[in-house]
Short mmCIF file of C-alpha atoms and ligand atoms in Angstrom, two decimals:
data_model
loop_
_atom_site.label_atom_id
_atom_site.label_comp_id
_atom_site.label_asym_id
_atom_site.label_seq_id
_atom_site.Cartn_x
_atom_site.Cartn_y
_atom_site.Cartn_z
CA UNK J 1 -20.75 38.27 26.34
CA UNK J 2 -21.61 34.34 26.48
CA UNK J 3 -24.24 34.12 28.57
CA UNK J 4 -24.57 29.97 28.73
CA UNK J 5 -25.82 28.46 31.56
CA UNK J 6 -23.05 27.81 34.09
CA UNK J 7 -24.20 24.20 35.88
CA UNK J 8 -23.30 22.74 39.34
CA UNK J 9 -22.25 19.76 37.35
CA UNK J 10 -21.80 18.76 33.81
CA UNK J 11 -20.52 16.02 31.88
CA UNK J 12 -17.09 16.63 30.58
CA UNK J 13 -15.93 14.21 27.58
CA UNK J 14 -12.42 13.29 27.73
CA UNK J 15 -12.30 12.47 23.88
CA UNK J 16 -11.40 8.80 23.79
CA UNK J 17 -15.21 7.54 24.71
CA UNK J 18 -16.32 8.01 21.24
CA UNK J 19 -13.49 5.34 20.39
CA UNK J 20 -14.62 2.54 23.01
CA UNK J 21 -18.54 2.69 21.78
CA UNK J 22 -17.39 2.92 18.03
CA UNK J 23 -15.58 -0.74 18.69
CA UNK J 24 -18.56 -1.63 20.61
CA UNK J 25 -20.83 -1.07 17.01
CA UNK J 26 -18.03 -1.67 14.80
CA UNK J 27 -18.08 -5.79 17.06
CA UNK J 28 -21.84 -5.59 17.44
CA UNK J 29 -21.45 -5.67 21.14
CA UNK J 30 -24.31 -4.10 21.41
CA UNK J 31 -25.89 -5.70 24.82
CA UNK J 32 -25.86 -5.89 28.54
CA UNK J 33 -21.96 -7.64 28.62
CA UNK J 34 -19.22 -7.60 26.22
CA UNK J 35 -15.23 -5.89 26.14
CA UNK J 36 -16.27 -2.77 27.13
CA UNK J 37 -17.92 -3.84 30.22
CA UNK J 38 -14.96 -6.63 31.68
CA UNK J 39 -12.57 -3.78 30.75
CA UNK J 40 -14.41 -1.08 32.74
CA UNK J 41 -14.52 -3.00 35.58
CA UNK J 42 -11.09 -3.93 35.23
CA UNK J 43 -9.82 -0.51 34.80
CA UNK J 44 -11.86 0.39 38.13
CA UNK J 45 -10.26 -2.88 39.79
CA UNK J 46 -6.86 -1.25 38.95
CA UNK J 47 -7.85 2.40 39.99
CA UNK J 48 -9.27 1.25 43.49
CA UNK J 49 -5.72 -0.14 44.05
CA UNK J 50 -6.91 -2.76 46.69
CA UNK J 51 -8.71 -6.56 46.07
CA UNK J 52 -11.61 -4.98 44.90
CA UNK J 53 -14.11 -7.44 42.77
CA UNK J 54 -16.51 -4.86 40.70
CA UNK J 55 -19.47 -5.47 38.73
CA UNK J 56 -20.85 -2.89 36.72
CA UNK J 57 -24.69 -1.98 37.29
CA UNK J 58 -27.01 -0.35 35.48
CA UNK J 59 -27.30 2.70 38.34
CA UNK J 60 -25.57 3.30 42.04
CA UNK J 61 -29.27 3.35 42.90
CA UNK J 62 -29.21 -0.80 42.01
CA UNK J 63 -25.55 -0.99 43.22
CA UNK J 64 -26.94 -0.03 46.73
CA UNK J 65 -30.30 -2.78 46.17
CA UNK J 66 -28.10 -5.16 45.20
CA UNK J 67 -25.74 -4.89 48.13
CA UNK J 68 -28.33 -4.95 50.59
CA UNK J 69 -29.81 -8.21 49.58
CA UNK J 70 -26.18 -9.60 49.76
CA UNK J 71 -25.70 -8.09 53.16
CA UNK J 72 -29.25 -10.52 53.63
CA UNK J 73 -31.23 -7.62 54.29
CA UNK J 74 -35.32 -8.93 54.26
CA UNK J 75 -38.44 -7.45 54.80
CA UNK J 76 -39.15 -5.88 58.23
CA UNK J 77 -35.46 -5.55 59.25
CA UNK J 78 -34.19 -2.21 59.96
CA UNK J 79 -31.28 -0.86 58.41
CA UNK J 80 -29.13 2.09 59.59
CA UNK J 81 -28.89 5.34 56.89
CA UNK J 82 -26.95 8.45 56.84
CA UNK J 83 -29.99 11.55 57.09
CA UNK J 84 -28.29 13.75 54.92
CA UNK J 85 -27.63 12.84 51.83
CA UNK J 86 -29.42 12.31 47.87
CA UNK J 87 -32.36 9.65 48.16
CA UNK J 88 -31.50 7.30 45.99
CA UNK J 89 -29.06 5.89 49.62
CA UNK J 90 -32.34 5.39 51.36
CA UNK J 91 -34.99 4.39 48.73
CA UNK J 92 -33.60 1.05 48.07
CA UNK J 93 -34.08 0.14 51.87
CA UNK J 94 -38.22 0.45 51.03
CA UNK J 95 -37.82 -1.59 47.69
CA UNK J 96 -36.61 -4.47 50.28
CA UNK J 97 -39.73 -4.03 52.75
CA UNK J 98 -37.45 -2.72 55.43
CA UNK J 99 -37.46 0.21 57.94
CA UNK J 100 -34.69 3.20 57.27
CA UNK J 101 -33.51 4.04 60.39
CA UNK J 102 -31.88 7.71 59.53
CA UNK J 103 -28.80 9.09 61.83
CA UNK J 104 -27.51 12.91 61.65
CA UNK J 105 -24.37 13.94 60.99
CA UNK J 106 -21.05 16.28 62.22
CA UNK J 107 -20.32 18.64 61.47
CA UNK J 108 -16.59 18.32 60.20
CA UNK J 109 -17.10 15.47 56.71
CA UNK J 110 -21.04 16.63 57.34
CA UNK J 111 -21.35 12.70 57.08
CA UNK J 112 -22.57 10.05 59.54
CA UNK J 113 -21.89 11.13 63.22
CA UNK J 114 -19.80 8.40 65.15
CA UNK J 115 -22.08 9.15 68.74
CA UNK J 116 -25.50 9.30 67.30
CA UNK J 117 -24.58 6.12 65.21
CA UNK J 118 -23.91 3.75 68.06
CA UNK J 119 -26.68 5.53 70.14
CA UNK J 120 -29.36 4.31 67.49
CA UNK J 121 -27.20 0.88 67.59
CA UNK J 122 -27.87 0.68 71.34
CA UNK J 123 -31.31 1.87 71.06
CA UNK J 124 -33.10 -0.25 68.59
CA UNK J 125 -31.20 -3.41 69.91
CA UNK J 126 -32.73 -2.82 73.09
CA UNK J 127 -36.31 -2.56 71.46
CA UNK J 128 -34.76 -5.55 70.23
CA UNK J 129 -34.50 -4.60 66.53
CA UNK J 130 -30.64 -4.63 65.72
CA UNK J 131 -29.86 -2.96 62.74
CA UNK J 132 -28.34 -5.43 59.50
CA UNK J 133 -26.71 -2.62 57.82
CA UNK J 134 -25.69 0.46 57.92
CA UNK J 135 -25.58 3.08 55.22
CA UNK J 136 -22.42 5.84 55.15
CA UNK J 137 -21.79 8.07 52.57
CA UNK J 138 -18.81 10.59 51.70
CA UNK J 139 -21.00 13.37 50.85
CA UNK J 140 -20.21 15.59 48.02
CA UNK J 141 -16.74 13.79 47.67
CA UNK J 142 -15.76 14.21 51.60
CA UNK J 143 -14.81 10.78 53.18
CA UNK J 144 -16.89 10.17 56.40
CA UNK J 145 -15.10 9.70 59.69
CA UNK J 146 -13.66 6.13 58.63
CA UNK J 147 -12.16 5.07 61.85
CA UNK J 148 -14.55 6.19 64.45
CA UNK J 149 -17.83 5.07 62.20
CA UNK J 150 -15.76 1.40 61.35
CA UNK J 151 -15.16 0.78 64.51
CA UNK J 152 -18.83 1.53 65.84
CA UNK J 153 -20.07 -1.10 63.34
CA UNK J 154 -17.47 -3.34 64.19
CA UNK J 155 -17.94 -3.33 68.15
CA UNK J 156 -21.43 -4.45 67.33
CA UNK J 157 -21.01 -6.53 63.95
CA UNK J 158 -22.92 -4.98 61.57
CA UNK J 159 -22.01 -4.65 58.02
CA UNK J 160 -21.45 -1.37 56.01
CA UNK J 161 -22.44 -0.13 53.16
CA UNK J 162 -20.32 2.53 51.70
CA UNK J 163 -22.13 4.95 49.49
CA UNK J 164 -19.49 5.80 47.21
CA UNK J 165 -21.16 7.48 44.93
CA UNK J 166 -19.99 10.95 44.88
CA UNK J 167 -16.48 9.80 45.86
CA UNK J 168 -14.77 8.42 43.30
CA UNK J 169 -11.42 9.00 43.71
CA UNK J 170 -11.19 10.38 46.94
CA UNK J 171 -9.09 8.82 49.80
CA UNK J 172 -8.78 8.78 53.29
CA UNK J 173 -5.26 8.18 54.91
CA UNK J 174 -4.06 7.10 51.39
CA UNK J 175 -6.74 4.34 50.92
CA UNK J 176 -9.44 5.27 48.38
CA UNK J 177 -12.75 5.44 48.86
CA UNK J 178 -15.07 2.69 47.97
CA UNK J 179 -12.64 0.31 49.40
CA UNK J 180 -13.77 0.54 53.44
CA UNK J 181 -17.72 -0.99 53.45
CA UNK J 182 -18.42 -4.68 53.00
CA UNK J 183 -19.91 -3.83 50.09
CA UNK J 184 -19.53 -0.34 48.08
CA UNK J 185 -21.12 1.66 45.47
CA UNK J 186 -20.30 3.75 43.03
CA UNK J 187 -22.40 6.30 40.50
CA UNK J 188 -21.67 7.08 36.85
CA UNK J 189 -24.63 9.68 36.96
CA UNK J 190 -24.87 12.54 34.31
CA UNK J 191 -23.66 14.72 36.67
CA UNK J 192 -21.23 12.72 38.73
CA UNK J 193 -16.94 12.86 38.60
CA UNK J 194 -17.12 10.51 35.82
CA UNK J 195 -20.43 9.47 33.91
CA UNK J 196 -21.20 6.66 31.33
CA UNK J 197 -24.53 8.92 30.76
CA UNK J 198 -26.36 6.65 33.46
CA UNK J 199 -24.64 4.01 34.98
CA UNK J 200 -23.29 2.43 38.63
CA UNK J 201 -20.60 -0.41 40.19
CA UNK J 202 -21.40 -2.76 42.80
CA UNK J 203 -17.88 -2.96 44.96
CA UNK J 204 -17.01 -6.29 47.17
CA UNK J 205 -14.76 -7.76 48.68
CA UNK J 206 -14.86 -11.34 47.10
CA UNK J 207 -14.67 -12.14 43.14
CA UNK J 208 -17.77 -15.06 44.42
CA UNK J 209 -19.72 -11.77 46.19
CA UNK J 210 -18.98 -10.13 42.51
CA UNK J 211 -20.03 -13.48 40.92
CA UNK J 212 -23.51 -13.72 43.02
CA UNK J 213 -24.19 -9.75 41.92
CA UNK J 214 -24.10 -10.12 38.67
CA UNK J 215 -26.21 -13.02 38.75
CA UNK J 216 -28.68 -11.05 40.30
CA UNK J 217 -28.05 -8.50 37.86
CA UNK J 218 -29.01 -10.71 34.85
CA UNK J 219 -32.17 -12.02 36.13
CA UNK J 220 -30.76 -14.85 38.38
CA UNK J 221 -30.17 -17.30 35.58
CA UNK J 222 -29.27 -20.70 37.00
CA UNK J 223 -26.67 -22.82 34.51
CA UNK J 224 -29.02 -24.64 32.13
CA UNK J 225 -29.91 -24.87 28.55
CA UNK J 226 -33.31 -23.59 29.07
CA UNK J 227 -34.08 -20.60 31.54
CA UNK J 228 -34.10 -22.12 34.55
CA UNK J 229 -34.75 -19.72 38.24
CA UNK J 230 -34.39 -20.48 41.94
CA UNK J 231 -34.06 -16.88 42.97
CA UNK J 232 -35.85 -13.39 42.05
CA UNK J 233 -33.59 -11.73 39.42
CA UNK J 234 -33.15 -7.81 38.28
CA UNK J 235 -32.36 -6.62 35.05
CA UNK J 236 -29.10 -4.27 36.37
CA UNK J 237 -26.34 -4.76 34.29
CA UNK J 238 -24.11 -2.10 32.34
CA UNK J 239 -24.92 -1.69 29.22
CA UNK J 240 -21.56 -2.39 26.66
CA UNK J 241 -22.60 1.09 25.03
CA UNK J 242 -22.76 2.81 28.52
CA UNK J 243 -18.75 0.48 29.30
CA UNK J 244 -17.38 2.26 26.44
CA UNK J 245 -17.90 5.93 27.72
CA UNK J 246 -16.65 4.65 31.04
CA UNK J 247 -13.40 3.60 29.65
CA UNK J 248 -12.93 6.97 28.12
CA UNK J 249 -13.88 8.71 31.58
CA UNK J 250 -11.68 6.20 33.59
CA UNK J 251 -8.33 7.89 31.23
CA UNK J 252 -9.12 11.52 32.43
CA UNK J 253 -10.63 10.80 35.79
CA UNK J 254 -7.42 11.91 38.01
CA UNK J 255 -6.98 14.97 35.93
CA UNK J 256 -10.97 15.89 36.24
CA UNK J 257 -10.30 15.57 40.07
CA UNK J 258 -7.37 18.09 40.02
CA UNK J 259 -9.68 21.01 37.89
CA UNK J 260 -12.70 20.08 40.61
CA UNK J 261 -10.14 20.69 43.39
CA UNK J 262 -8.77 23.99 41.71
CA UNK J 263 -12.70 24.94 42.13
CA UNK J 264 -12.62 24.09 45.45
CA UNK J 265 -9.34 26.48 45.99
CA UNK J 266 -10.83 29.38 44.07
CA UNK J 267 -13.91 29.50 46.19
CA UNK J 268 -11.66 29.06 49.36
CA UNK J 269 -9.50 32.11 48.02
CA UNK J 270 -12.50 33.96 47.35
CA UNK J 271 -14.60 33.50 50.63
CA UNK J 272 -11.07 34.36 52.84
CA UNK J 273 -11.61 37.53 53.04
CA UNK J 274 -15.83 37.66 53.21
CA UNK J 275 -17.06 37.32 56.37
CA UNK J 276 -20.06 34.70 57.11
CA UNK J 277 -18.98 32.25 54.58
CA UNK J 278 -17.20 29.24 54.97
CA UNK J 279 -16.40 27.15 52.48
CA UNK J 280 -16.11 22.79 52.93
CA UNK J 281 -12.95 21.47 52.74
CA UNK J 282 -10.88 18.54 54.25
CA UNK J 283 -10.73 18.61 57.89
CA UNK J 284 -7.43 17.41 57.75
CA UNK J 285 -4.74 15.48 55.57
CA UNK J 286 -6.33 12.08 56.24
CA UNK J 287 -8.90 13.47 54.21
CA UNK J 288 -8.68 13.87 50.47
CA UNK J 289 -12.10 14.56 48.78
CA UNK J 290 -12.75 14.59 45.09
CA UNK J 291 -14.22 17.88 45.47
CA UNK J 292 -17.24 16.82 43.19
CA UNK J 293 -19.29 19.32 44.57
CA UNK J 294 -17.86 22.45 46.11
CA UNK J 295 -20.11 23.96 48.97
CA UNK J 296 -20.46 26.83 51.20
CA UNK J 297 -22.01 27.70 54.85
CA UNK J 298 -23.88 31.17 54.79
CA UNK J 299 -23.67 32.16 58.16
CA UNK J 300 -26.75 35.50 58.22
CA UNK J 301 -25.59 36.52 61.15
CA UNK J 302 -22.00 37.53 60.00
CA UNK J 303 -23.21 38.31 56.11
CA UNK J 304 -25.58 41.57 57.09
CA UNK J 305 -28.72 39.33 57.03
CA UNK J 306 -27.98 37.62 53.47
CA UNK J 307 -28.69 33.85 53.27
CA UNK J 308 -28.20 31.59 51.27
CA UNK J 309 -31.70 31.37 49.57
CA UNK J 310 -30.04 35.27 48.61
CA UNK J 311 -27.67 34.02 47.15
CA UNK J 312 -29.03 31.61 45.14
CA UNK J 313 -31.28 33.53 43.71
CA UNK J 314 -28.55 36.25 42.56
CA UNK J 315 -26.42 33.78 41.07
CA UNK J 316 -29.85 32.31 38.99
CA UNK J 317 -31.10 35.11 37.65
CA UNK J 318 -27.18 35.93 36.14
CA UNK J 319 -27.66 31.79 34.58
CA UNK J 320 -25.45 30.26 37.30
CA UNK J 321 -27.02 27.16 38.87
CA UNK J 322 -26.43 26.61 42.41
CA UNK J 323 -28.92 23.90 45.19
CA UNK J 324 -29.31 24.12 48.63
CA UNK J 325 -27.45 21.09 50.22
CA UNK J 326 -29.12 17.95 50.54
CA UNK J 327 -32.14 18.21 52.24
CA UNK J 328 -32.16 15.09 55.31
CA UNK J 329 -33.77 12.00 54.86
CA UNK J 330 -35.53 12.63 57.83
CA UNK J 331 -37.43 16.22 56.91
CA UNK J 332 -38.95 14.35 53.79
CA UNK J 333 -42.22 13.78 53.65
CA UNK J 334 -41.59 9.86 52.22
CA UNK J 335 -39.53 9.35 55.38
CA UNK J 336 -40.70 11.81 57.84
CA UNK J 337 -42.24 8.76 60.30
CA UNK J 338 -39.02 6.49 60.44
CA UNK J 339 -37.14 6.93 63.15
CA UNK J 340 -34.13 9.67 63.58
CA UNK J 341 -31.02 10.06 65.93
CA UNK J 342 -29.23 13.24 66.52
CA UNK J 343 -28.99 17.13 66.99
CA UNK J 344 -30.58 18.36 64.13
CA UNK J 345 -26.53 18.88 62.92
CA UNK J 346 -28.20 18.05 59.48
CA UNK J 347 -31.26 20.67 59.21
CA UNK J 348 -29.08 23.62 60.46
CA UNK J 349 -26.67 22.46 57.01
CA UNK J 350 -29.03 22.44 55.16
CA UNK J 351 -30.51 25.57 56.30
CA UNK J 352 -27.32 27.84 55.50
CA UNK J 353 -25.89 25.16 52.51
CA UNK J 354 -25.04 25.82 49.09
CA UNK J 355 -23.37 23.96 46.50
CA UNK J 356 -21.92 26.07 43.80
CA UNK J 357 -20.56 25.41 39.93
CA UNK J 358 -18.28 22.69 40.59
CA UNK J 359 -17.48 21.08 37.24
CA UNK J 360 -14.14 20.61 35.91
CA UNK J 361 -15.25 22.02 32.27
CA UNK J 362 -15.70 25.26 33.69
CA UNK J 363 -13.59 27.86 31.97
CA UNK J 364 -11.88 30.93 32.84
CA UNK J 365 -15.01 32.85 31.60
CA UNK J 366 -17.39 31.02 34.02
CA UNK J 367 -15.16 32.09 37.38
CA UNK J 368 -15.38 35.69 36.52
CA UNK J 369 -19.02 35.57 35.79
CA UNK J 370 -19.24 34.23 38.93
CA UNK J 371 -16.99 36.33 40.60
CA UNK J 372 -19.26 39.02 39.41
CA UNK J 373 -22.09 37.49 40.85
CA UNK J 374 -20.12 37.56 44.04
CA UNK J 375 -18.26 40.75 43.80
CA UNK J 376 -21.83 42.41 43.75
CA UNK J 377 -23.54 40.35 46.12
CA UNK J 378 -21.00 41.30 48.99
CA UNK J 379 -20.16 44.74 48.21
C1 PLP E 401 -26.02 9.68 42.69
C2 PLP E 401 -26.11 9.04 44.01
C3 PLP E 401 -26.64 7.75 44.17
C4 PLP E 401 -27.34 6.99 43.08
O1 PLP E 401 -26.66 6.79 41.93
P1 PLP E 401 -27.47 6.65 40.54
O2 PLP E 401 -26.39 6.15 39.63
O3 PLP E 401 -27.97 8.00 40.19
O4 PLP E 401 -28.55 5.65 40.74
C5 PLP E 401 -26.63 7.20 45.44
N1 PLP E 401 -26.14 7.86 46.49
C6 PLP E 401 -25.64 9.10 46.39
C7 PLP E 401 -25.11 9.76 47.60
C8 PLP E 401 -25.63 9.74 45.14
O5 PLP E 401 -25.17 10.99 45.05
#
């Protein structure tokens, strides 16, 4: 019997990655810019299908700081964040000296709720604090509600910032994700869809927002001989080594989608007929997630008592990795004294959440040793 680890997420290797950073050595592109990194972006351009301009970042986590200081976010503004959802959506907010305002969520995309959104809107304009941005994610792959939560931000002007990072490659009425905010971006995590080992995209609108990002990204260089600055600089930009495993991932991405959404459908064929669980899927067909992480809703009440935290622990000690959902920006101790809108929506997910093995490496094997897990657990 193999008894390997079984992750939530690993990195799966298409085969042609190997190729890309080989021409990056065999060139001596070995450096912040060179082929690998125009033709990443490039490939992304073409993948987004729209007039996307993308630079490639060192992280999503500097995607997101970078596209707040183009949305002209300063110190002491306040800018509007999704609750639920990984940390690295929020943190950048504090590297910018500004307050996180965090809203809950609904319970259908489990993203940013349309009514609690434009209560907080109406709320901290009155204290006369309106927000500069606001922060929506399509957790785990799901789009968020793109009309309702567009048109909030539109009826009172404020910019968005779409946290695409977990949703490459998912689409909402035909239009993929990463193409809706002012400003988008994406992760190529470890354990994301597609990975260049560490690595993010900054997604905007305009090839001179694209231009002014990576400036940024490359300390903020003016055009001189010598190294001249007018403005604060990061050091952000993809490496070409990093490029060259994202051009391999971009030529297996769709196919890594359809083996995360056969997950998806062999959990929702499995939890049919057990009562309790429910398993997170696409409202409806507007919706069309990337399934990068498959999760389920224990429900104790209709399970005999067993929770989640039961589960979990039955699927560990048989070398099966499964988390608890995101736990809200709001319950953490970092954030615990910004201010919150909503109906706790969030804390009861995470309460009865759990993502499960989700990759799109996983083999034959791996199902039935979860099954097992399963079979046992609900017997
Ligand atoms: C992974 C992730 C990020 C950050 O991306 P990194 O590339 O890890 O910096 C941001 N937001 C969400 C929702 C993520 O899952």
């Amino acid at each position: 019997m193999n008894n390997s680890k079984i992750w939530l997420s690993s990195p799966h290797m298409g085969g042609n990655e190997q190729k890309y950073v080989q021409e990056a050595f065999d060139t001596n592109w070995i450096a912040p810019l060179g082929p690998n990194v125009n033709g990443f972006e490039k490939d992304l351009e073409t993948y987004l299908k729209s007039n996307a301009h993308i630079g490639a970042l060192s992280s999503g986590t500097a995607a997101i700081h970078l596209g707040l200081i183009l949305l002209g976010v300063k110190a002491g503004d306040e800018v509007i964040c999704q609750s639920m959802t990984f940390s690295a959506s929020a943190n950048p907010i504090m590297y910018l000296g500004a307050t996180p305002v965090f809203i809950d969520s609904e319970n259908e995309t489990w993203n940013l709720c349309p009514h609690a959104l434009e209560s907080a809107i109406v709320d901290r304009t009155s204290k006369g604090k309106k927000p500069k941005a606001i922060i929506a994610v399509h957790l785990y792959g799901m789009p968020y509600k793109v009309d309702e939560v567009h048109a909030v931000a539109d009826k009172y002007g404020i910019p968005v910032l779409e946290d695409s990072a977990e949703a490459l490659g998912s689409h909402y009425k035909n239009k993929k994700c990463g193409t809706f905010g002012d400003i988008a971006a994406l992760s190529f995590n470890g354990n994301k869809i597609i990975t260049t080992s560490g690595g993010g995209a900054i997604v905007t609108q305009s090839k001179e927002t694209k231009d002014k990002a990576v400036f940024l990204s490359t300390q903020a260089r003016d055009n001189a001989p010598h190294y001249q600055h007018s403005e604060v600089g990061y050091n952000y930009r993809m490496s070409n080594i990093c490029a060259g495993i994202g051009r391999g991932q971009m030529e297996v991405l769709d196919a890594h989608i359809q083996l995360r959404r056969e997950m998806n459908q062999f959990y929702s064929s499995y939890f049919e007929s057990i009562e309790g669980i429910t398993v997170f899927t696409e409202p409806n067909t507007d919706y069309y997630s990337n399934h990068w992480l498959s999760a389920i809703i224990v429900n104790p009440d209709k399970t005999g008592g067993k929770t989640r935290e039961d589960l979990r622990l039955a699927l560990e000690a048989e070398g099966i990795e499964s988390r608890p959902l995101w736990k809200p920006m709001h319950l953490q101790p970092v954030f615990e004294s910004y201010p919150y809108y909503g109906n706790n929506v969030a804390e009861k997910l995470f309460e009865n959440g759990l993502c499960l093995p989700s990759g799109s490496n996983l083999t034959v094997e791996d199902k039935l040793r979860i099954k097992d897990v399963f079979n046992a657990f609900f017997k």
